[in-house]
Coordinates of C-alpha atoms and ligand atoms in Angstrom, one line a residue:
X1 CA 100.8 72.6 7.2
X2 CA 100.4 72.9 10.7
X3 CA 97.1 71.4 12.8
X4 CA 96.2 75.1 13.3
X5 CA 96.2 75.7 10.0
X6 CA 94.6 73.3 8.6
X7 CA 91.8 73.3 11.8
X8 CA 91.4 76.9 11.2
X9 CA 90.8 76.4 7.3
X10 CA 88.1 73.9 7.8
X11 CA 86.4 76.2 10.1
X12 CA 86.5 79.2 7.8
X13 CA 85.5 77.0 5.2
X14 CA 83.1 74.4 5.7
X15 CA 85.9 72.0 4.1
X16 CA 89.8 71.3 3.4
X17 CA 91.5 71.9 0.4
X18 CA 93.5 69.2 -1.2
X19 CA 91.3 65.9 -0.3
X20 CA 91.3 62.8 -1.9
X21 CA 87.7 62.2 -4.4
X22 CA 89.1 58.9 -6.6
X23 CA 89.3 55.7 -6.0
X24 CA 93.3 54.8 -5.6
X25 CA 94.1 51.8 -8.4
X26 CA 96.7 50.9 -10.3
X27 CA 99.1 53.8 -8.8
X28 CA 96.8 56.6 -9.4
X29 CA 93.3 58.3 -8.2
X30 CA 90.4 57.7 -10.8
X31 CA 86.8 58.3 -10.7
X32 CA 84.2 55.8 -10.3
X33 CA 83.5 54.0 -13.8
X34 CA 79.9 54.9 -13.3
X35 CA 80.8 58.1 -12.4
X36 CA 78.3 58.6 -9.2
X37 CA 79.6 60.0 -5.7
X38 CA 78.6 60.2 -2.4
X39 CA 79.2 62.6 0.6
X40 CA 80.8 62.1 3.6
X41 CA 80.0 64.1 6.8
X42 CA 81.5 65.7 9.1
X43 CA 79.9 64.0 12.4
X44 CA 80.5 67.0 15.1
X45 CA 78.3 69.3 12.5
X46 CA 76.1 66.9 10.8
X47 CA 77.2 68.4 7.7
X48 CA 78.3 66.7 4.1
X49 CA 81.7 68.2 3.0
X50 CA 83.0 66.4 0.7
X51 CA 82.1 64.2 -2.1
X52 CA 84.2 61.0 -2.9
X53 CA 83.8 57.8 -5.3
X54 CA 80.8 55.7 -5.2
X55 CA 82.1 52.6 -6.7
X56 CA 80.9 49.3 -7.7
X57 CA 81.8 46.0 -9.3
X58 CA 83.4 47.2 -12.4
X59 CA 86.1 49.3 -9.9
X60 CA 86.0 46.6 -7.6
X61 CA 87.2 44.7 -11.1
X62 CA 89.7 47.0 -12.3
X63 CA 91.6 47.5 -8.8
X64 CA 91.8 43.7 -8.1
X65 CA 93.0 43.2 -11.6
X66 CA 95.8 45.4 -10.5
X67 CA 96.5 43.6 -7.9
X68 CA 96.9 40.6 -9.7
X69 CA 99.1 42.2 -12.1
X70 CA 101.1 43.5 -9.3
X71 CA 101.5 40.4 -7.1
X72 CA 104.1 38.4 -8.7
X73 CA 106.5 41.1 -9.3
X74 CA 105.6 42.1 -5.2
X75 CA 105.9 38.4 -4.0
X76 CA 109.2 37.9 -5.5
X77 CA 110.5 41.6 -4.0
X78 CA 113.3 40.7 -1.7
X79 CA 112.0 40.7 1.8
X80 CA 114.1 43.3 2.8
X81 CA 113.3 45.4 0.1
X82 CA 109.3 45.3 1.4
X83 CA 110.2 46.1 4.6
X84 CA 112.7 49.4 3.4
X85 CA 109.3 50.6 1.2
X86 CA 107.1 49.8 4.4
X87 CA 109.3 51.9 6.9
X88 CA 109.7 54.8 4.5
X89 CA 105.8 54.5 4.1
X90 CA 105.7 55.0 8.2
X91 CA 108.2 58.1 7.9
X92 CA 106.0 59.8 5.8
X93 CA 102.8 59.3 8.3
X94 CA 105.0 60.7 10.9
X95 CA 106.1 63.5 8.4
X96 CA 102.1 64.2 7.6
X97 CA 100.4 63.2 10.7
X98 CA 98.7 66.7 11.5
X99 CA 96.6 66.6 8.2
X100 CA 95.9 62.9 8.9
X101 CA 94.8 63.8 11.8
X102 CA 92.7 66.6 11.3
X103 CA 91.3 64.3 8.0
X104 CA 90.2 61.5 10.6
X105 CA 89.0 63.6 13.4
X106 CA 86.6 65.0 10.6
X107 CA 85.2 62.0 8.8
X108 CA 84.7 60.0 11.9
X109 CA 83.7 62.5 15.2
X110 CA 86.4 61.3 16.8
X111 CA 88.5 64.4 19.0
X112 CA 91.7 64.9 17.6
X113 CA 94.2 64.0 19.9
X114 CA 92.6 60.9 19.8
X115 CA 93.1 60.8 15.9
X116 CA 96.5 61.8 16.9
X117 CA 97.0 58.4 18.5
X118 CA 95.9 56.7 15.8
X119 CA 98.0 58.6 13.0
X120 CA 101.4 57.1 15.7
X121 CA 100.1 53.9 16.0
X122 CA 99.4 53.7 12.4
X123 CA 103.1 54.5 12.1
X124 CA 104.0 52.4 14.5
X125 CA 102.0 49.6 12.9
X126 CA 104.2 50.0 9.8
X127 CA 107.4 50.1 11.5
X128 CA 106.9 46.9 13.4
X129 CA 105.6 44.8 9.8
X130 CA 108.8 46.7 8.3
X131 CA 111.0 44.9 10.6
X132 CA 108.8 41.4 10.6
X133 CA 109.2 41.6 6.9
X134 CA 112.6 39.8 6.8
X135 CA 111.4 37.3 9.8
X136 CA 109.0 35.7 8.0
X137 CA 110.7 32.4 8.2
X138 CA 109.8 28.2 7.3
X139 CA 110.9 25.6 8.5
X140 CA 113.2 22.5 8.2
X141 CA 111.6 18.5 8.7
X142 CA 113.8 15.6 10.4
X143 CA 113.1 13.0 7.4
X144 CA 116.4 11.3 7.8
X145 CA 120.3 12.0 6.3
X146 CA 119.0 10.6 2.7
X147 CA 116.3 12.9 2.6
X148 CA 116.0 16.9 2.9
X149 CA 112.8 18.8 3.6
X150 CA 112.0 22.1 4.1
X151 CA 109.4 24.5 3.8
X152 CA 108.8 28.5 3.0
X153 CA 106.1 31.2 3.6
X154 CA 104.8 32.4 0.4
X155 CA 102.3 35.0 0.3
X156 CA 98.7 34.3 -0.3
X157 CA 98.1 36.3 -2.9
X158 CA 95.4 39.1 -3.7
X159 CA 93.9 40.3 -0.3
X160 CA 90.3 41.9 0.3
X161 CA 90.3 44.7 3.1
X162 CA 87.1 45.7 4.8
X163 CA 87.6 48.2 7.3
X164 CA 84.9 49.9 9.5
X165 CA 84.7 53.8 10.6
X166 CA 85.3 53.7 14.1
X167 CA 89.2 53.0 13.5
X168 CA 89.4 54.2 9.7
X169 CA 93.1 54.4 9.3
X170 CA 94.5 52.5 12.4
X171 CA 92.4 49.4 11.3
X172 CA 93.3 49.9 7.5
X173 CA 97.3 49.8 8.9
X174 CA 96.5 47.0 10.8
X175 CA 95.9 44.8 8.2
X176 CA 97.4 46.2 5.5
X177 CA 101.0 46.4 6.8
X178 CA 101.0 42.8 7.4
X179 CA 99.5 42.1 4.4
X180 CA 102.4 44.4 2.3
X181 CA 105.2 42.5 4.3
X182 CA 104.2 39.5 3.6
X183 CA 104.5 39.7 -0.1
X184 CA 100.6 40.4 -0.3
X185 CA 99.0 42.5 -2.6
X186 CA 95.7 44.4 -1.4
X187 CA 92.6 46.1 -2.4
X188 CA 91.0 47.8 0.2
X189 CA 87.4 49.2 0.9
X190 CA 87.1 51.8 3.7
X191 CA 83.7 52.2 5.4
X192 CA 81.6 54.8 3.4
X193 CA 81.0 56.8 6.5
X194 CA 84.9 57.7 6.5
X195 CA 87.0 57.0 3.2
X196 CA 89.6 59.6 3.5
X197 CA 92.6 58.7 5.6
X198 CA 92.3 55.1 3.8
X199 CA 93.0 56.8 0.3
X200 CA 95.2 59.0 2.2
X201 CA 97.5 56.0 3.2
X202 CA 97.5 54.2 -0.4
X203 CA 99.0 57.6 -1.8
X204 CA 101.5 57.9 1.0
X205 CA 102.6 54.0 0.1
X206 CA 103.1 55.1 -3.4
X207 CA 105.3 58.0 -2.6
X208 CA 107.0 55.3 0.0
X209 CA 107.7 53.4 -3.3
X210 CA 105.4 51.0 -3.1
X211 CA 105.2 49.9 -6.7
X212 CA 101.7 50.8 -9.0
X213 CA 99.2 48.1 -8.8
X214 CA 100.0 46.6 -4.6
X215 CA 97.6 48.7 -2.9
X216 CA 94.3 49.9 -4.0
X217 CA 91.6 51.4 -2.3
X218 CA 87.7 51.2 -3.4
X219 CA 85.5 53.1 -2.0
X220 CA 81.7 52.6 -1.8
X221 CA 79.0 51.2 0.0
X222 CA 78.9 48.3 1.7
X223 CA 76.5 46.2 -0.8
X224 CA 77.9 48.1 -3.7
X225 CA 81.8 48.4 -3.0
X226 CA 82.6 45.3 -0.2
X227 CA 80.1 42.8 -1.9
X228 CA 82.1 42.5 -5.2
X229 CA 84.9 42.6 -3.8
X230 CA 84.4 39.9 -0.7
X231 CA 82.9 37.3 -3.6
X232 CA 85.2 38.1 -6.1
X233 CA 87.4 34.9 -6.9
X234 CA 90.9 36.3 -7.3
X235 CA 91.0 37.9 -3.8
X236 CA 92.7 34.8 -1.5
X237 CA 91.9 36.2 1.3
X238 CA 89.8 38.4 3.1
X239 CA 90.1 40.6 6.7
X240 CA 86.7 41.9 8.0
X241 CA 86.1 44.3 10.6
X242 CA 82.3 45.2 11.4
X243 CA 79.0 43.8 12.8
X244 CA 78.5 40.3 12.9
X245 CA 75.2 40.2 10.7
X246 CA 77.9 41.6 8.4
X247 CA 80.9 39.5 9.0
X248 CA 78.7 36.6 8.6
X249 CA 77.4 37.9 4.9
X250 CA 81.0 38.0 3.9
X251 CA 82.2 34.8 5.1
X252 CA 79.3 33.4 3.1
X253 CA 80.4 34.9 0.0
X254 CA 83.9 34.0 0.2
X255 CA 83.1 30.6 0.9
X256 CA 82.2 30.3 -2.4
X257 CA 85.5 30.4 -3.6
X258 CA 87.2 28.6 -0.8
X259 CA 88.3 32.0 0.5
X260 CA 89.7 32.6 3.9
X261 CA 88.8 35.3 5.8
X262 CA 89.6 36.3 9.5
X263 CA 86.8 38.0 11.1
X264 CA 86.9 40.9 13.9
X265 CA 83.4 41.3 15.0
X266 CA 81.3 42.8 18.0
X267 CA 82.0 42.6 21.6
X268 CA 80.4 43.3 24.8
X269 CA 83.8 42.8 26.8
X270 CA 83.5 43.0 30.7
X271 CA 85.9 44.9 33.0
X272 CA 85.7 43.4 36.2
X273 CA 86.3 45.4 39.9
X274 CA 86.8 42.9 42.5
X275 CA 87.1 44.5 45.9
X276 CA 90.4 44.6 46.5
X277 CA 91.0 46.6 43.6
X278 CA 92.6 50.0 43.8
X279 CA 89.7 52.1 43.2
X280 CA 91.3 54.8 41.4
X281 CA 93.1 52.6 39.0
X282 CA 89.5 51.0 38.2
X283 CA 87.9 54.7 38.0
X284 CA 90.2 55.7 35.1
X285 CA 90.4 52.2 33.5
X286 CA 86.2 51.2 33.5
X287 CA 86.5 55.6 32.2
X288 CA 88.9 54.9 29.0
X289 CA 87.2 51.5 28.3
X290 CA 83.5 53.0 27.4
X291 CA 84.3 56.6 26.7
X292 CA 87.3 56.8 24.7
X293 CA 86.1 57.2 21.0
X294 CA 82.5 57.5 22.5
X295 CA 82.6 54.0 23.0
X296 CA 82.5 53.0 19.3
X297 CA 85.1 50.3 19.7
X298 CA 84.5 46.8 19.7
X299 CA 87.1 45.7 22.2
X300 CA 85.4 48.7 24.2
X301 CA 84.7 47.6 28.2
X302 CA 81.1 48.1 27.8
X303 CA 80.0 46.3 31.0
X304 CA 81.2 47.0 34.3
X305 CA 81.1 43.5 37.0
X306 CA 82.2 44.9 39.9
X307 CA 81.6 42.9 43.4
X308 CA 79.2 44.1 45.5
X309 CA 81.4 45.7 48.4
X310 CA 82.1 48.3 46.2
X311 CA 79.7 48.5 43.6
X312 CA 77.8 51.4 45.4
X313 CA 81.3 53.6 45.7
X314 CA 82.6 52.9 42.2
X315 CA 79.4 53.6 40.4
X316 CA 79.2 57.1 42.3
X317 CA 82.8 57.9 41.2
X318 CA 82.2 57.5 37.7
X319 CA 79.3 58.6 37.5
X320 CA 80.3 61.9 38.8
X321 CA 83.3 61.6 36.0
X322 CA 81.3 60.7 33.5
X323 CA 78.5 63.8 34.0
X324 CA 81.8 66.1 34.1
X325 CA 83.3 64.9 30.7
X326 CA 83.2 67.7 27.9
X327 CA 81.8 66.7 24.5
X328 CA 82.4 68.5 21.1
X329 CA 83.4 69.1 17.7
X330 CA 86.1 66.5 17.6
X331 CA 88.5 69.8 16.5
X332 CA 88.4 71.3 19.2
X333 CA 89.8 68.8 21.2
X334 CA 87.0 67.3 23.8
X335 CA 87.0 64.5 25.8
X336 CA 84.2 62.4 24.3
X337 CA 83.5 63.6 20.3
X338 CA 80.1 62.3 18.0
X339 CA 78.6 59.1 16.8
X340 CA 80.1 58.6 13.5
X341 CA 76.4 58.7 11.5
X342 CA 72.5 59.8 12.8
X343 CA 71.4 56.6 12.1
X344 CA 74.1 55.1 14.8
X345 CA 72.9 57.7 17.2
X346 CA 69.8 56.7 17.0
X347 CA 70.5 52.9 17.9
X348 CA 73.0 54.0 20.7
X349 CA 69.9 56.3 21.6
X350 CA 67.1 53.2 21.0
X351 CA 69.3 51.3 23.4
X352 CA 69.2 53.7 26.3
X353 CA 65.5 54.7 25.8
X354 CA 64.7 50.8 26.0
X355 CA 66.5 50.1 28.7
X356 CA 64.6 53.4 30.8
X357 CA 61.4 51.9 29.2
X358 CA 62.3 48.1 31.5
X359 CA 62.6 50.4 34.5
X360 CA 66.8 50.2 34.4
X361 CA 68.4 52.9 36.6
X362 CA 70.2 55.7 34.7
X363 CA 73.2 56.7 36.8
X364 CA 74.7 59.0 34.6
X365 CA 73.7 60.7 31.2
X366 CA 71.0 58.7 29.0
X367 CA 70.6 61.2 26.5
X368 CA 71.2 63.1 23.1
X369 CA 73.1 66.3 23.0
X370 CA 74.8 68.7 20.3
X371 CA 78.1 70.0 19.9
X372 CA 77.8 73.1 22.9
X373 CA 79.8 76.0 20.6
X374 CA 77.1 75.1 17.3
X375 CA 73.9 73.3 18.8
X376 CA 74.1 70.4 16.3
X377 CA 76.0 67.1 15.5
X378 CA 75.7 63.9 16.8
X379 CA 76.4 63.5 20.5
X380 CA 75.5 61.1 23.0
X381 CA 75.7 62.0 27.0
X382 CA 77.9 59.3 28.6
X383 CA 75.6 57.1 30.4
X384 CA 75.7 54.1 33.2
X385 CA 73.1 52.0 33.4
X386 CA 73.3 50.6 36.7
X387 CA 72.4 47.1 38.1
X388 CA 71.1 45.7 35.2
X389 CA 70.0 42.1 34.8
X390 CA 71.8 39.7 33.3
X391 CA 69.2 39.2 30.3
X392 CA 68.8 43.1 29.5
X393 CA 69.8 43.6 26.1
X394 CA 72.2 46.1 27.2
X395 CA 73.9 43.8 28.6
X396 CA 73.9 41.3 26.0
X397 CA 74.0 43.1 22.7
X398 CA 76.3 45.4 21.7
X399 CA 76.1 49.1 21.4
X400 CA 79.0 50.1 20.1
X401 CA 78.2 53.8 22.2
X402 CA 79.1 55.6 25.2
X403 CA 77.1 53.4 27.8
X404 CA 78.4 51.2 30.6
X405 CA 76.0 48.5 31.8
X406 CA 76.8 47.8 35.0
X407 CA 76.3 44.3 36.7
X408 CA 76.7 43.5 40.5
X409 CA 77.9 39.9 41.4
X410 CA 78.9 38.5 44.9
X411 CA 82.2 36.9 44.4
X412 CA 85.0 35.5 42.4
X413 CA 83.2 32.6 40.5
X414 CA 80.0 34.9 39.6
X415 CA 82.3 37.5 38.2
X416 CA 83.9 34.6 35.7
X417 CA 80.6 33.6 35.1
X418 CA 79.1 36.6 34.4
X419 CA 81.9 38.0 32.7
X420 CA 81.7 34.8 30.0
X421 CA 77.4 35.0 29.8
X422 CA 77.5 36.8 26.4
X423 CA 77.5 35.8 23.4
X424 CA 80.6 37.4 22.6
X425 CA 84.2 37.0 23.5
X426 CA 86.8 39.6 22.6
X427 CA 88.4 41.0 25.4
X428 CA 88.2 41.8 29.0
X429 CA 89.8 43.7 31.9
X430 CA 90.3 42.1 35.6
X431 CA 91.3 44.9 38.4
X432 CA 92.6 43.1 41.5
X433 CA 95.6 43.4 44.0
X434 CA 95.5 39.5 44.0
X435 CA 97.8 38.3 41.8
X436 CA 96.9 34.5 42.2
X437 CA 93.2 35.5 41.3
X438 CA 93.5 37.6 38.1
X439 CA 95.7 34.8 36.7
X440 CA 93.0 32.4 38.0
X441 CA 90.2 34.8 36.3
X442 CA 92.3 35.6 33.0
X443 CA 92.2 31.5 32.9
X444 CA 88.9 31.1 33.1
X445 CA 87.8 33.5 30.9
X446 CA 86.6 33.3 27.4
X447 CA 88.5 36.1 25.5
X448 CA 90.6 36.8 23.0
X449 CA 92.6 39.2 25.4
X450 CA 93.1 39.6 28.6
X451 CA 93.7 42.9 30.5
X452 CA 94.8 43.0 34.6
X453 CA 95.0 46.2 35.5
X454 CA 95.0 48.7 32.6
X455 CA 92.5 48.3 30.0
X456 CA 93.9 48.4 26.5
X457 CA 97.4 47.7 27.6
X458 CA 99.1 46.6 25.1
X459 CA 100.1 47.8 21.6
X460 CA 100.6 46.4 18.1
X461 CA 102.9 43.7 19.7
X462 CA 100.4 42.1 20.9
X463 CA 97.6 39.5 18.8
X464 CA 94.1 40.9 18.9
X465 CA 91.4 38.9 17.9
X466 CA 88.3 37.3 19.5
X467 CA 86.1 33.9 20.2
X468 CA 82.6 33.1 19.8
X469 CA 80.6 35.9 17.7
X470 CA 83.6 38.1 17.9
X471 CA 84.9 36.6 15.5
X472 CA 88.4 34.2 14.4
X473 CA 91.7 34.7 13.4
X474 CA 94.0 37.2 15.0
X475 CA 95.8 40.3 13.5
X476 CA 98.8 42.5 15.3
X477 CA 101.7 40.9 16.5
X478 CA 103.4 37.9 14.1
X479 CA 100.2 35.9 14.6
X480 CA 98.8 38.3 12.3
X481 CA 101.4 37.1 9.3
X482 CA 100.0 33.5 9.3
X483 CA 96.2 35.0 7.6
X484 CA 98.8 36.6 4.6
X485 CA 100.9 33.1 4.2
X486 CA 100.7 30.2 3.1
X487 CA 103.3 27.2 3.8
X488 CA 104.5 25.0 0.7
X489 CA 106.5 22.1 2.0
X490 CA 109.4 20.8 -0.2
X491 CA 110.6 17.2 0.0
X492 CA 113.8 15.6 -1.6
X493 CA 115.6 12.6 -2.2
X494 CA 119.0 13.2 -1.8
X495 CA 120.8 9.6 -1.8
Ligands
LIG1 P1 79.0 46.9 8.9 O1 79.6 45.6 9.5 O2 77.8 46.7 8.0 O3 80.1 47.7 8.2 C1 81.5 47.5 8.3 C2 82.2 47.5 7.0 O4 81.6 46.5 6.2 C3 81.9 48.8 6.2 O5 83.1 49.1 5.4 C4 80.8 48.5 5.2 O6 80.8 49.2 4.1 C5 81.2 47.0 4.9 N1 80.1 46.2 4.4 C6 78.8 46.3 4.7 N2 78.1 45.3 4.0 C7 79.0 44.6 3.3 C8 78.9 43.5 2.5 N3 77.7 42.9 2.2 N4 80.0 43.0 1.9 C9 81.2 43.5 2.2 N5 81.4 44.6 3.0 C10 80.2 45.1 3.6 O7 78.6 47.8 10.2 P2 77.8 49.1 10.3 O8 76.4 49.0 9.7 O9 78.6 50.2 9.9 O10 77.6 49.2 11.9 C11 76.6 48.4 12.5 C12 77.1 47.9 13.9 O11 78.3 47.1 13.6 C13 77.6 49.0 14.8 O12 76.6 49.6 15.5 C14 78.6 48.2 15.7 O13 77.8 47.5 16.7 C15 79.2 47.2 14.8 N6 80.5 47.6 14.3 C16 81.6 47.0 14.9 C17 82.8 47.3 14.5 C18 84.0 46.7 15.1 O14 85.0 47.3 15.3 N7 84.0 45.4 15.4 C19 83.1 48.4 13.5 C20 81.9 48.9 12.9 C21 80.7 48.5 13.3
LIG2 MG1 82.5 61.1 7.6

């Protein structure tokens, strides 16, 4: 069906034909055990349309005994073989991406071609594990000619997927690709604010030929669905995307069986303008960094540092920009869609009223809106906040909205220092013509990721992870194949 369709259908409608209510274990959707479901809304209407699986322990049970039935038939799958089922898998989200898309624009508020980007990098993302699938490779150990010694990659075993609702199915690839090539088996819990495209992918796996039992999906609430299944002491691993108060509830509970867990948590990443920059590379980059997704994104630029020179110029520019971007219903294509949930709009809105409350210049935007064609939904004016102190909570705490704090500074060294005086490190972007100095910068910086020039440059080549409160471990590129391994070393006597 084509994106017309299908957009046209949910407007006549209230709601789409077709979508996914079960949890996905064991090769099949099934109801909760208890029974009970929950709604999930569409964000650009602040309206419930549809109902899905509110799950809890005893599903969290079922779909990780599953897995573990599942994993040593999986583990033992020819490489090769993985990687063929994987690649097919990423065919088929080609081959369906306008109703994936359409699905994620809905659940999360997000505008649809951005959901189109995600739907192709999700592909993407299982292409590029299909071919590391075969690559995942030991090593050999120099013990002398009497002795041999080798070792091999062996997958960890049953993983635990939590994945947020700012990214639902890009993050959910992200990690479960890897996990899949590796030789992993996984149960997943998508956020409960967007479960669709998450079930949506587990099916399409299945068709791919994934076998019954490797991928499940839970769905749930956080305390009710992710608790069990973060604690639970046949998962051997667990990936974690969300807040930090979060991310720090789940590495206590997996510490309890010696679980590892990589953790991809907040940031308040900085995109620095020095003066030399070119002005209207910085203009579109500082744009994309805080607006695209309505700045829920937790590698988002959310702080401008720009030296003083041109601080004036550049705030002016985008704040122009950013009063002249179109919000909306994420279906009918806007720049900047809604806040995935009320309750989010109302810290993203909390923030901002704070901040005017301290006296904090608003350069640009600063309030709520609707959706202009329906007056409602959950919209949030792109806003700058400019010369802010270094203390402000704005600057310091993340809010994960469409707001740019901006922060003057006089030269090089502030601009490093300022750009590391959070408590987070994730990423950060560097716009200079000096080549010497944004490798100088980029050194001296405390990040995960370093961008010169474009923000978000990059793709699923490259490793993505943070330091500090953002989190450890790193996923994309190969580096993301060591969190679903494990290396057994083999020693022999041969003479
Ligand atoms: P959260 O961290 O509570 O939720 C993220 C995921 O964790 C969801 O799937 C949720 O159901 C699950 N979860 C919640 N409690 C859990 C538990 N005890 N055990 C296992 N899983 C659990 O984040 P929330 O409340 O949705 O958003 C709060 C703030 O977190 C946002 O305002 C934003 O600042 C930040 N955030 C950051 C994200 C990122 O990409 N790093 C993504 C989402 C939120
Ligand atoms: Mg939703």
């Amino acid at each position: 069906m084509s994106t017309n369709t299908l957009v046209g259908e949910y407007f006549a409608n209230g709601t789409l034909a077709g979508l996914p209510k079960g949890h996905f274990i064991d090769g099949a959707f099934v109801a909760a055990s208890g029974g009970r479901t929950m709604e999930t809304f569409d964000p650009g209407s602040a309206r419930a349309y549809h109902a899905f699986a509110a799950g809890d322990g005893s599903d969290v049970d079922r779909a990780v005994a599953a897995a573990r039935r599942a994993q040593r038939a999986w583990g033992r799958t020819k490489a090769s073989a993985r990687g063929a089922i994987l690649l097919r898998a990423a065919e088929l989200i080609r081959a369906e991406a306008a109703r994936l898309a359409v699905v994620e624009s809905l659940d999360s508020g997000k505008a649809l071609q951005e959901a189109e980007g995600d739907v192709s990098g999700a592909a993407r993302c299982f292409e590029y594990y299909a071919g590391a699938a075969d690559k995942i490779q030991g090593d050999t150990f120099p013990l002398g000619t009497d002795y041999i010694g080798y070792s091999i990659e062996e997958p960890v075993g049953v993983t635990g997927h939590i994945i947020p609702w700012n990214y639902p199915l890009s993050t959910a690839a992200r990690s479960i690709a890897p996990a899949l090539a590796a030789g992993c088996t996984v149960v997943a819990k998508p956020a409960e604010q967007t479960p669709l495209t998450a079930l949506m992918l587990a099916d399409i796996l299945s068709r791919a030929g994934l076998p019954a039992g490797v991928c499940n999906v839970v769905t749930g609430t956080g305390a009710e669905a992710g608790g069990p299944l973060v604690s639970h002491p046949d998962v051997r691993h667990v990936t974690f995307t969300g807040s930090v108060p979060t991310g720090i509830r789940v590495m206590q509970s997996a510490a309890a069986n010696v679980t590892s867990v990589v953790l991809e948590l907040g940031g308040k990443s900085p995109v620095i303008v020095m003066a030399d920059a070119d002005m209207d590379a910085a203009v579109e980059g500082v744009l994309g960094a805080i607006y695209e997704n309505a700045g829920q994104i937790c590698s988002a630029g959310s702080r401008l540092v720009v030296e003083r020179g041109v601080h004036a110029e550049l705030v002016e520019r985008l704040a122009r920009r950013a009063t002249g971007l179109k919000l909306g219903h994420g279906l009918r294509r806007p720049q900047v869609g809604a806040l995935s949930s009320l309750a989010h709009l109302d810290k993203v809105a909390g923030y901002v009223e704070g901040a005017r409350d301290r006296g904090v210049t608003i350069a640009a935007g600063g309030e709520r809106t609707t959706d202009p064609e329906s007056g409602s939904g959950w919209f949030f004016k792109p806003t700058i906040l400019d010369a802010v102190q270094s203390d402000d909570p704005v600057i310091q705490e993340e809010i994960f909205g469409p707001v740019l704090s901006v922060q003057v500074v006089e030269s090089e060294e502030e601009a490093v220092a300022v750009a590391n005086g959070t408590d987070f490190g994730l990423v950060a972007g560097i716009y200079t013509r000096d080549f010497g100095r944004a490798h100088r910068m980029a050194r001296d910086i405390d990040a995960g990721q370093v961008y010169i020039n474009e923000y978000f440059a990059g793709g699923i080549e490259v490793p993505f992870g943070g330091n500090k409160l953002s989190g450890f471990g790193r996923e994309k590129g190969f580096a993301a194949l060591r969190s679903y391994t494990r290396t057994k070393s083999l020693t022999a006597k041969i003479s």
